[in-house]
XYZ file of C-alpha atoms in Angstrom:
667
model
C 60.735 -146.723 109.622
C 60.525 -145.515 105.966
C 57.157 -144.135 106.527
C 58.107 -142.359 109.666
C 60.999 -140.939 108.038
C 58.940 -139.599 105.035
C 56.623 -138.011 107.728
C 59.362 -136.404 109.521
C 60.902 -135.071 106.381
C 57.723 -133.707 105.313
C 57.168 -132.011 108.492
C 60.687 -130.566 108.223
C 60.060 -129.312 104.721
C 56.730 -127.801 105.876
C 58.382 -126.036 108.737
C 60.989 -124.936 106.414
C 58.382 -123.572 103.974
C 56.466 -121.903 106.763
C 59.441 -120.307 108.095
C 60.296 -119.075 104.544
C 56.796 -117.919 104.072
C 56.856 -115.980 107.455
C 60.244 -114.690 106.596
C 58.803 -113.730 103.112
C 55.825 -111.866 104.711
C 58.061 -110.269 107.188
C 60.153 -108.894 104.318
C 57.007 -107.973 102.324
C 55.749 -106.141 105.391
C 58.970 -104.447 106.012
C 59.014 -103.414 102.317
C 55.488 -102.426 102.286
C 55.881 -100.269 105.364
C 58.830 -98.647 103.977
C 57.166 -97.214 100.927
C 55.339 -93.861 101.451
C 52.259 -94.903 99.750
C 49.233 -96.850 101.123
C 49.747 -100.545 100.128
C 46.821 -103.023 100.517
C 45.630 -106.333 99.464
C 42.218 -107.740 99.052
C 40.535 -110.993 98.295
C 38.476 -111.555 94.965
C 35.357 -110.099 96.662
C 37.236 -106.910 97.787
C 37.562 -107.758 101.433
C 40.793 -106.187 102.759
C 43.386 -108.675 103.748
C 46.459 -106.216 104.472
C 47.071 -102.633 104.893
C 50.682 -101.282 105.476
C 51.268 -98.911 108.339
C 50.860 -95.844 106.056
C 47.213 -96.483 106.237
C 47.005 -96.354 109.901
C 49.515 -93.229 109.912
C 47.077 -91.521 107.524
C 43.633 -92.532 108.792
C 44.530 -93.052 112.459
C 42.718 -96.390 112.481
C 44.479 -99.795 112.922
C 43.937 -102.235 110.253
C 40.744 -104.300 110.512
C 39.485 -106.573 107.865
C 36.641 -104.923 105.986
C 35.063 -104.986 102.639
C 35.739 -102.537 99.831
C 32.150 -101.196 100.348
C 32.764 -100.492 104.048
C 36.095 -98.847 103.318
C 34.417 -96.539 100.645
C 31.780 -95.916 103.140
C 33.885 -95.102 106.096
C 36.914 -93.458 104.571
C 36.184 -92.304 100.990
C 34.537 -88.959 100.402
C 30.771 -89.218 99.984
C 30.925 -87.702 96.562
C 33.518 -90.361 95.285
C 32.244 -93.496 96.965
C 29.756 -94.575 94.420
C 32.229 -93.992 91.511
C 34.833 -96.038 93.349
C 32.509 -99.075 93.953
C 31.375 -98.753 90.287
C 34.993 -98.884 89.060
C 36.074 -101.784 91.393
C 33.005 -103.869 90.205
C 33.912 -103.174 86.624
C 37.503 -104.256 87.082
C 36.343 -107.432 88.651
C 34.022 -108.132 86.000
C 36.583 -107.532 83.063
C 39.537 -108.576 85.001
C 41.399 -105.268 84.126
C 43.389 -103.028 86.288
C 41.365 -101.218 88.873
C 42.091 -97.376 88.669
C 40.230 -94.501 90.268
C 40.841 -91.149 91.916
C 39.044 -90.311 95.006
C 39.517 -88.378 98.306
C 40.334 -90.172 101.561
C 39.572 -88.891 105.020
C 42.769 -88.347 107.187
C 42.918 -88.801 111.080
C 42.324 -84.939 111.236
C 39.163 -85.156 109.412
C 40.273 -83.513 106.251
C 40.224 -85.216 102.761
C 43.159 -85.663 100.421
C 43.148 -86.794 96.933
C 44.622 -90.207 96.049
C 45.155 -92.225 92.899
C 44.093 -95.787 93.639
C 45.421 -98.465 91.450
C 45.311 -102.325 91.844
C 46.550 -105.382 89.834
C 44.533 -108.618 89.771
C 46.388 -111.653 91.010
C 45.330 -115.024 89.467
C 45.578 -118.558 90.612
C 48.433 -120.328 88.713
C 46.246 -123.482 88.348
C 42.869 -122.208 87.524
C 43.651 -118.633 86.152
C 40.967 -117.193 88.441
C 41.518 -113.945 90.402
C 42.167 -114.630 93.758
C 43.668 -111.420 95.252
C 44.137 -107.745 94.335
C 47.288 -106.010 95.106
C 46.994 -102.295 95.202
C 48.395 -98.821 96.238
C 46.936 -95.568 96.974
C 49.244 -92.616 96.025
C 48.749 -89.259 97.433
C 48.127 -86.823 94.561
C 46.568 -83.983 96.433
C 49.171 -81.399 95.445
C 48.650 -82.308 91.810
C 44.906 -82.049 91.964
C 45.214 -78.708 93.615
C 47.554 -77.675 90.875
C 45.072 -78.920 88.373
C 42.272 -77.089 89.896
C 44.366 -74.000 90.044
C 45.136 -74.415 86.561
C 41.520 -74.945 85.520
C 40.542 -72.000 87.550
C 43.116 -69.869 85.792
C 41.972 -71.144 82.262
C 38.353 -70.169 83.220
C 39.517 -66.854 84.337
C 41.669 -66.387 81.152
C 38.715 -67.369 79.017
C 36.597 -64.919 80.771
C 39.169 -62.174 80.393
C 39.856 -63.095 76.745
C 36.194 -62.995 76.079
C 35.811 -59.718 77.843
C 38.657 -58.143 75.731
C 37.701 -56.077 72.544
C 40.702 -57.702 70.700
C 40.581 -61.095 69.015
C 42.708 -63.469 71.269
C 44.044 -66.638 69.800
C 46.664 -69.450 70.823
C 48.434 -71.970 68.641
C 50.876 -74.702 69.279
C 54.488 -74.596 68.464
C 53.676 -75.464 64.795
C 51.118 -72.764 64.406
C 48.141 -74.890 64.786
C 45.178 -73.205 66.434
C 44.202 -74.325 69.914
C 42.082 -71.584 71.117
C 40.057 -68.478 69.860
C 38.104 -66.139 71.961
C 34.397 -65.017 71.542
C 35.355 -61.760 69.714
C 36.999 -63.912 66.841
C 33.929 -66.103 66.514
C 31.559 -63.110 66.526
C 33.467 -61.351 63.970
C 34.438 -64.019 61.571
C 31.446 -66.405 62.228
C 34.052 -69.250 62.393
C 34.304 -71.945 65.209
C 37.614 -73.195 66.564
C 37.372 -76.222 64.531
C 36.567 -74.196 61.253
C 39.594 -71.835 62.158
C 41.810 -74.750 62.191
C 41.073 -75.448 58.466
C 43.204 -73.375 56.267
C 40.461 -73.131 53.709
C 38.247 -71.070 55.933
C 41.266 -68.830 56.697
C 41.747 -68.088 53.125
C 37.947 -67.159 52.729
C 37.915 -64.570 55.430
C 41.391 -62.933 54.770
C 41.467 -60.406 51.920
C 43.170 -61.923 48.949
C 45.575 -59.071 48.608
C 46.827 -59.732 52.169
C 47.077 -63.478 52.557
C 50.379 -64.187 51.062
C 52.292 -61.457 52.810
C 50.637 -62.362 56.039
C 51.459 -65.983 55.660
C 55.088 -65.340 54.980
C 55.368 -63.232 58.151
C 53.764 -65.885 60.147
C 56.033 -68.545 58.653
C 59.026 -66.527 59.456
C 58.076 -66.053 63.073
C 57.386 -69.784 63.558
C 60.794 -70.841 62.022
C 62.851 -68.062 63.815
C 60.834 -67.832 67.009
C 60.795 -64.120 66.601
C 57.712 -61.879 67.642
C 55.056 -61.931 64.915
C 53.362 -58.726 63.572
C 51.183 -58.140 60.504
C 48.423 -55.828 59.284
C 45.701 -57.394 57.141
C 41.950 -57.116 56.343
C 39.543 -59.687 57.777
C 36.039 -60.048 56.363
C 33.218 -59.433 58.827
C 30.377 -62.064 58.767
C 27.648 -59.502 59.664
C 27.954 -57.522 56.329
C 30.883 -59.422 54.231
C 32.886 -56.042 54.539
C 36.697 -55.990 55.276
C 38.240 -54.361 58.277
C 41.881 -53.679 58.962
C 43.479 -55.670 61.941
C 46.932 -55.448 63.696
C 47.833 -58.937 64.694
C 50.786 -59.588 67.103
C 51.969 -62.958 68.761
C 54.814 -64.062 71.112
C 56.147 -67.399 71.656
C 55.627 -69.172 75.120
C 58.778 -71.270 76.151
C 58.912 -74.227 78.559
C 61.549 -74.904 81.247
C 64.099 -76.257 78.572
C 63.655 -73.138 76.364
C 61.579 -74.828 73.751
C 58.590 -73.064 72.109
C 55.493 -74.750 73.262
C 52.750 -72.209 72.222
C 52.222 -68.919 70.641
C 49.933 -66.313 72.246
C 48.440 -63.642 69.836
C 45.883 -60.838 69.533
C 44.359 -59.145 66.571
C 43.172 -55.516 67.081
C 40.638 -53.844 64.884
C 42.680 -50.635 63.461
C 40.181 -49.690 60.749
C 39.486 -46.259 62.247
C 43.134 -45.767 62.792
C 43.814 -46.730 59.200
C 41.225 -44.376 58.050
C 42.523 -41.645 60.072
C 45.990 -42.310 58.768
C 44.859 -42.274 55.329
C 42.885 -39.190 55.810
C 45.940 -37.555 57.530
C 48.110 -38.616 54.524
C 45.570 -37.178 52.117
C 45.240 -33.991 54.195
C 49.153 -33.711 54.209
C 49.250 -34.342 50.472
C 46.404 -31.657 49.960
C 48.307 -29.445 52.162
C 51.390 -30.033 50.060
C 49.586 -29.647 46.771
C 47.803 -26.479 48.160
C 51.318 -25.096 49.203
C 52.712 -25.945 45.949
C 49.823 -24.286 44.193
C 50.055 -21.158 46.422
C 53.813 -20.958 45.717
C 53.186 -21.438 41.992
C 50.363 -18.695 42.097
C 52.869 -16.420 43.947
C 55.494 -16.982 41.433
C 52.972 -16.499 38.534
C 51.656 -13.405 40.287
C 55.314 -12.098 40.740
C 55.907 -12.810 37.036
C 52.619 -11.177 35.979
C 53.283 -8.059 38.010
C 56.651 -7.807 36.495
C 55.307 -8.208 33.035
C 52.295 -5.968 33.801
C 54.769 -3.047 34.741
C 56.835 -3.659 31.632
C 53.743 -3.847 29.410
C 52.063 -0.817 30.785
C 55.355 1.251 30.704
C 56.617 0.122 27.259
C 53.796 2.002 25.241
C 54.424 5.105 27.322
C 57.931 5.369 26.169
C 57.261 6.136 22.514
C 54.001 8.218 23.420
C 56.078 10.486 25.615
C 59.195 10.469 23.414
C 57.179 11.455 20.101
C 55.009 13.814 22.180
C 58.149 15.762 23.198
C 59.463 15.700 19.568
C 56.214 17.160 18.192
C 56.406 19.866 20.774
C 59.627 21.024 19.464
C 58.181 21.919 16.053
C 61.258 20.511 14.281
C 59.630 17.537 12.532
C 58.564 17.404 8.847
C 55.110 16.444 7.859
C 56.253 12.849 7.152
C 57.658 12.464 10.670
C 54.807 14.122 12.187
C 52.388 11.562 10.501
C 54.742 8.736 11.590
C 54.694 10.126 15.351
C 51.013 10.363 15.456
C 50.551 6.792 14.081
C 53.012 5.529 16.605
C 51.281 7.376 19.417
C 47.987 6.083 18.367
C 49.173 2.522 18.180
C 50.737 2.477 21.538
C 47.724 4.286 23.108
C 45.476 1.493 21.640
C 47.983 -1.155 22.821
C 47.738 0.319 26.548
C 43.953 0.592 26.194
C 43.786 -3.192 25.155
C 46.015 -4.077 28.246
C 43.507 -2.247 30.522
C 40.671 -3.881 28.857
C 42.002 -7.165 29.478
C 42.505 -6.578 33.081
C 38.972 -5.150 33.352
C 37.662 -8.220 31.591
C 39.510 -10.604 33.906
C 38.072 -8.645 36.994
C 34.601 -9.128 35.541
C 35.050 -12.763 34.777
C 36.579 -13.544 38.253
C 33.446 -11.677 39.846
C 30.975 -13.393 37.560
C 29.868 -10.142 36.043
C 31.050 -10.464 32.479
C 27.810 -9.976 30.450
C 26.749 -11.062 27.014
C 24.118 -9.276 24.725
C 23.116 -12.159 22.477
C 21.707 -11.922 18.947
C 22.002 -14.065 15.820
C 25.409 -13.566 14.576
C 27.099 -14.637 11.269
C 30.599 -16.045 12.104
C 31.842 -14.798 8.477
C 31.174 -11.177 9.515
C 32.993 -11.678 13.027
C 35.980 -13.339 11.240
C 36.257 -10.692 8.464
C 35.956 -7.858 11.096
C 38.918 -9.551 13.247
C 40.899 -10.054 10.144
C 40.715 -6.359 9.349
C 42.060 -5.433 12.802
C 45.306 -7.595 12.371
C 45.775 -6.944 8.643
C 48.354 -3.998 9.189
C 50.452 -6.109 11.679
C 50.308 -9.062 9.430
C 51.415 -6.916 6.304
C 54.252 -5.249 8.323
C 55.794 -8.720 8.942
C 54.860 -9.947 5.343
C 52.567 -12.810 6.868
C 50.024 -14.087 4.552
C 46.436 -14.189 5.881
C 44.580 -17.094 4.171
C 40.810 -17.393 4.724
C 38.927 -20.667 4.032
C 35.355 -19.871 5.040
C 32.220 -21.989 4.453
C 29.618 -19.102 3.938
C 26.785 -21.571 4.471
C 27.596 -22.061 8.213
C 24.549 -21.633 10.255
C 24.447 -18.449 12.393
C 25.132 -18.511 16.235
C 23.413 -16.800 19.109
C 26.193 -14.805 20.434
C 27.610 -11.241 21.415
C 29.294 -10.270 18.140
C 31.650 -7.895 19.955
C 32.717 -10.607 22.359
C 33.281 -13.181 19.699
C 35.255 -10.703 17.621
C 37.290 -10.112 20.612
C 38.098 -13.910 20.739
C 38.803 -14.312 17.095
C 40.973 -11.185 17.327
C 42.855 -12.470 20.183
C 43.679 -15.805 18.503
C 44.510 -13.936 15.152
C 46.848 -11.403 17.029
C 48.642 -14.276 18.833
C 49.112 -16.123 15.530
C 50.602 -12.976 13.912
C 52.755 -12.289 16.919
C 54.206 -15.673 17.202
C 54.588 -16.292 13.414
C 57.971 -15.270 11.956
C 58.258 -12.902 8.961
C 57.150 -14.634 5.786
C 54.762 -17.172 7.532
C 51.251 -17.846 7.076
C 47.920 -17.805 9.258
C 44.906 -19.556 8.017
C 41.417 -19.112 9.357
C 39.019 -21.916 8.670
C 35.185 -21.933 9.228
C 33.194 -25.177 9.037
C 29.810 -26.630 10.045
C 30.290 -29.953 12.003
C 26.685 -31.222 12.565
C 25.232 -28.750 15.276
C 28.611 -27.024 15.801
C 30.221 -24.089 14.018
C 33.910 -24.629 14.085
C 36.656 -21.918 13.642
C 40.252 -22.993 13.182
C 43.123 -20.471 13.434
C 46.363 -22.246 12.201
C 49.785 -20.595 12.143
C 53.338 -21.676 11.015
C 54.825 -19.909 13.971
C 56.957 -20.953 17.078
C 54.559 -23.647 18.320
C 53.853 -24.580 21.945
C 55.716 -26.795 24.150
C 53.522 -30.067 24.971
C 54.327 -29.516 28.672
C 52.699 -25.970 28.509
C 49.544 -26.890 26.698
C 47.522 -27.827 29.743
C 48.149 -24.329 31.208
C 47.737 -22.319 28.054
C 44.210 -20.975 28.767
C 44.933 -20.298 32.616
C 44.997 -16.758 33.877
C 48.312 -14.966 33.954
C 50.234 -18.008 32.362
C 52.758 -17.382 29.775
C 55.184 -19.997 28.399
C 57.961 -17.584 28.688
C 57.729 -15.089 31.577
C 61.279 -14.225 31.990
C 62.840 -10.901 31.364
C 64.425 -12.035 28.250
C 61.186 -13.003 26.593
C 60.846 -11.967 22.909
C 56.993 -11.315 22.916
C 54.939 -9.050 24.984
C 51.421 -9.203 26.470
C 50.105 -9.901 29.941
C 49.173 -13.654 29.241
C 45.355 -12.765 29.726
C 43.895 -12.954 26.415
C 43.569 -16.808 25.967
C 42.001 -16.867 29.434
C 39.595 -14.132 28.496
C 38.812 -16.016 25.157
C 38.295 -19.311 26.892
C 35.711 -17.573 29.268
C 33.738 -15.912 26.614
C 33.714 -19.114 24.564
C 32.363 -21.213 27.405
C 29.775 -18.525 28.301
C 28.530 -19.134 24.681
C 28.285 -22.834 25.461
C 31.190 -23.665 23.241
C 34.863 -24.953 23.699
C 38.300 -23.798 22.748
C 41.531 -25.843 22.694
C 44.855 -25.554 21.277
C 47.025 -28.297 19.342
C 50.762 -28.130 18.636
C 53.345 -30.628 17.553
C 55.863 -28.724 19.547
C 58.330 -25.882 19.218
C 58.748 -24.536 15.820
C 55.801 -26.583 14.543
C 53.189 -23.975 14.480
C 50.021 -24.055 16.435
C 46.127 -24.618 15.839
C 43.427 -23.116 17.961
C 39.882 -24.636 17.619
C 36.879 -23.014 18.806
C 33.471 -24.808 18.538
C 30.086 -23.081 19.288
C 26.504 -24.396 19.259
C 24.971 -23.269 15.907
C 21.422 -22.196 15.452
C 18.762 -23.867 13.259
C 18.178 -21.407 10.233
C 14.978 -19.888 9.837
C 13.681 -17.126 7.745
C 13.159 -15.016 10.883
C 16.737 -15.611 11.993
C 18.190 -14.816 8.445
C 16.106 -11.506 8.364
C 17.439 -10.573 11.887
C 21.192 -11.342 10.970
C 23.087 -8.083 10.687
C 26.683 -7.418 10.132
C 28.318 -5.930 13.216
C 30.658 -3.263 12.320
C 32.441 -2.256 15.484
C 34.445 0.347 13.718
C 31.557 2.055 11.709
C 31.353 5.944 12.632
C 28.097 7.803 12.805
C 28.032 11.599 12.363
C 26.377 13.807 14.960
C 25.388 16.716 12.860
C 22.840 18.812 14.386
C 23.148 17.503 17.836
C 23.823 19.672 20.908
C 25.878 18.029 23.701
C 26.548 19.144 27.156
C 30.051 17.809 28.094
C 31.116 17.858 31.682
C 34.795 16.875 32.722
C 37.078 18.329 35.285
C 40.123 17.391 33.493
C 41.105 20.255 30.939
C 42.980 18.005 28.504
C 40.464 15.362 28.421
C 37.500 17.797 28.210
C 39.270 19.628 25.322
C 40.078 16.586 23.383
C 36.582 15.160 23.685
C 34.968 18.407 22.808
C 37.199 18.414 19.674
C 36.261 14.877 18.836
C 32.555 15.496 19.014
C 32.688 18.662 17.017
C 34.571 16.804 14.356
C 31.645 14.584 14.185
C 29.297 17.499 13.646
C 27.974 18.041 17.136
C 27.653 21.496 18.987
C 29.287 20.967 22.172
C 29.033 22.939 25.442
C 32.039 21.958 27.543
C 31.985 22.801 31.320
C 34.443 21.753 34.174
C 32.079 20.920 36.867
C 28.640 19.663 37.970
C 27.662 23.250 39.134
C 28.620 24.751 35.774
C 26.526 22.020 34.067
C 23.543 22.976 36.134
C 24.022 26.614 35.230
C 24.416 25.754 31.531
C 21.133 23.838 31.587
C 19.520 27.252 32.717
C 20.669 28.766 29.398
C 19.676 25.980 26.920
C 18.438 22.408 27.038
C 20.996 20.086 25.202
C 20.125 16.843 23.259
C 22.498 14.754 25.290
C 24.692 14.798 28.411
C 28.067 13.345 28.336
C 29.530 13.449 31.942
C 32.515 12.392 33.885
C 31.918 10.533 37.228
C 34.889 11.205 39.420
C 34.723 15.126 39.936
C 35.249 17.349 42.930
C 32.347 18.702 45.057
C 29.659 17.243 42.856
C 30.381 13.951 40.986
C 28.687 12.496 37.989
C 25.972 10.575 39.964
C 25.047 13.703 41.953
C 24.906 15.758 38.847
C 22.348 13.411 37.051
C 20.279 13.043 40.183
C 19.931 16.785 40.110
C 18.978 16.726 36.561
C 16.559 14.011 36.802
C 14.722 15.819 39.705
C 13.910 18.703 37.221
C 10.924 19.027 35.227
C 10.775 17.432 31.600
C 10.680 20.896 30.049
C 13.862 21.809 31.994
C 15.890 18.908 30.806
C 14.955 16.392 33.431
C 14.750 13.424 30.927
C 17.772 14.311 28.643
C 19.734 11.204 27.515
C 22.861 10.866 29.557
C 26.180 8.933 28.944
C 28.776 8.360 31.701
C 32.323 8.721 30.361
C 34.736 7.606 33.076
C 37.790 5.798 34.193
C 35.876 3.753 36.723
C 35.589 0.649 34.769
C 34.499 -2.018 37.299
C 31.117 -3.782 36.702
C 29.954 -2.270 40.125
C 30.531 1.130 38.522
C 28.705 0.247 35.291
C 25.754 -1.053 37.428
C 25.716 2.059 39.537
C 25.683 4.422 36.713
C 22.747 2.564 35.021
C 20.778 2.614 38.372
C 21.360 6.426 38.675
C 19.883 7.026 35.225
C 22.674 7.067 32.663
C 21.797 5.216 29.444
C 25.382 4.198 28.854
C 28.496 3.603 30.618
C 31.667 4.081 28.574
C 35.300 3.658 30.086
C 38.217 5.932 29.280
C 40.098 6.077 27.040
C 37.372 5.813 24.359
C 37.523 5.189 20.745
C 35.867 8.079 18.893
C 33.493 5.866 17.063
C 32.442 4.010 20.286
C 31.436 7.311 21.831
C 29.723 8.747 18.698
C 27.749 5.287 18.289
C 26.603 5.397 21.901
C 25.311 8.956 21.498
C 23.537 8.060 18.438
C 21.925 5.151 20.088
C 20.857 7.004 23.160
C 19.104 9.606 20.677
C 17.414 6.696 18.806
C 19.218 7.460 15.752
C 20.291 4.009 14.994
């Protein structure tokens, strides 16, 4: 009975266990069918033991026991079958989780992507794998999204590589994740090298690195748009070019920065154009300022010119009117004549300065060079200012080295330079002061220094001292006269001789020093024998010379005739070219002195008529043009027509006399 009872109990327990198992299997199947995924079980060899109804719903095929190879062959996409089998075999071999992504054919014949994953189940006693419990999850939408993303990334890269700009992407912390081909081509850096800060410091201009780094750090910290201009080195030739770099933050759905997208645009040409534009604007501004300053200087000069030309006329006209009254005694007459002469010479000098400036600006100021002793030049200039210095009780001090080598120069022009410096020194030195002239040899240079104890020069005006029409005081209240041309002329003459002139002054009321340096000649016996003292003021008598004087202005003609007769000449004075030709029929003069600007027949036409005559009828008599036409072109035209000399009015008597003597070969 006991055995029977045990067997019955065992049968009852087995029935209960089987019922529990069936109930468990039923619950498992219900649960498996309830999930949306395909659930399956295989044995250790991969033969299927179970598929939930999702398998049949998807494939349209009822469950049948099959091997993994058969399932792969019948339902998995042909391109994915091999890798599926290989992955399952690897999982069996290693006992690891089986995982693969492959496409499974649906009942409609289309394929969808599934993520297949299975866990091994081991025998509790032996530890051997006896089953695989797996699921296949539909990931088709995810795979499509990934494919779309990959396609978009490929398109983005193609677009980025096609862009002329450098394109780059970083993560939220600024670490570079992508650079396009333009970046690599320009810098020569790969993505990996770009991620190394050492490479970045090598390609960016050192002057731009710190400012750029600060701008980038601020953008990263604040999440604000980034913009910077900097220079990058081009690997092709190691030159720098300017770039404009901009970047914007990319946010996720939670509003957090996940990336930065940026571009760097080559703006080298724009920067150059910008610099050129700024330079052009600056040049235009400077030119405008120069023009405005030139206009101001011109206006000041014209005002000064009007004043300076009118000022000498006032005493000339005034004393002339008083002389005409006949009420002046002899002393007053002498004073009047000296005043008239002094002011006439002053006006003549003003006109000569204007003519010299015209010649200089046209490049027609000419020099007649010969060996010249500077001691002679300085001495002659001293004599011209001595009376003015004595009138102000100014002491003229000479400190001359008489061994200074001669120079090759135009003596008259150099005397003009020294006279200008001396006259300025006397003009600007107060009564009782001193003007010193030094002459020294400095190696191959002869140096003249004119030192005064006068009003000095404002240091701010020193750079403009030798410019045309510039005066330190151009106002109507200025104390000293002049046109402001003398120093400009002096500089030009000195430079034409290969020398230099400069001024020094400690400031106002500190006096001034003018220094002229000229190249000296090597002294030889021939030079010493040629060296002559040039006396500009030396007069030469015209005794025994017959002169035909032609001028249509009665006062000028009468004065010139009187002047020539005072020097011993016999003068035939006529008022026109026609009268001059008639006079030639009566006698042949030794020399012709003719005005140029005359009615009916000017001086050029007259000389052409004379030169067409035979020699015995005066066709080759020496001729001198005496005219108010003082331009260089007028001088050249006179010489081309056949005049031996061209002298401008008003003329010093000794200059005219000397010219006549030279034309006759008497000196």
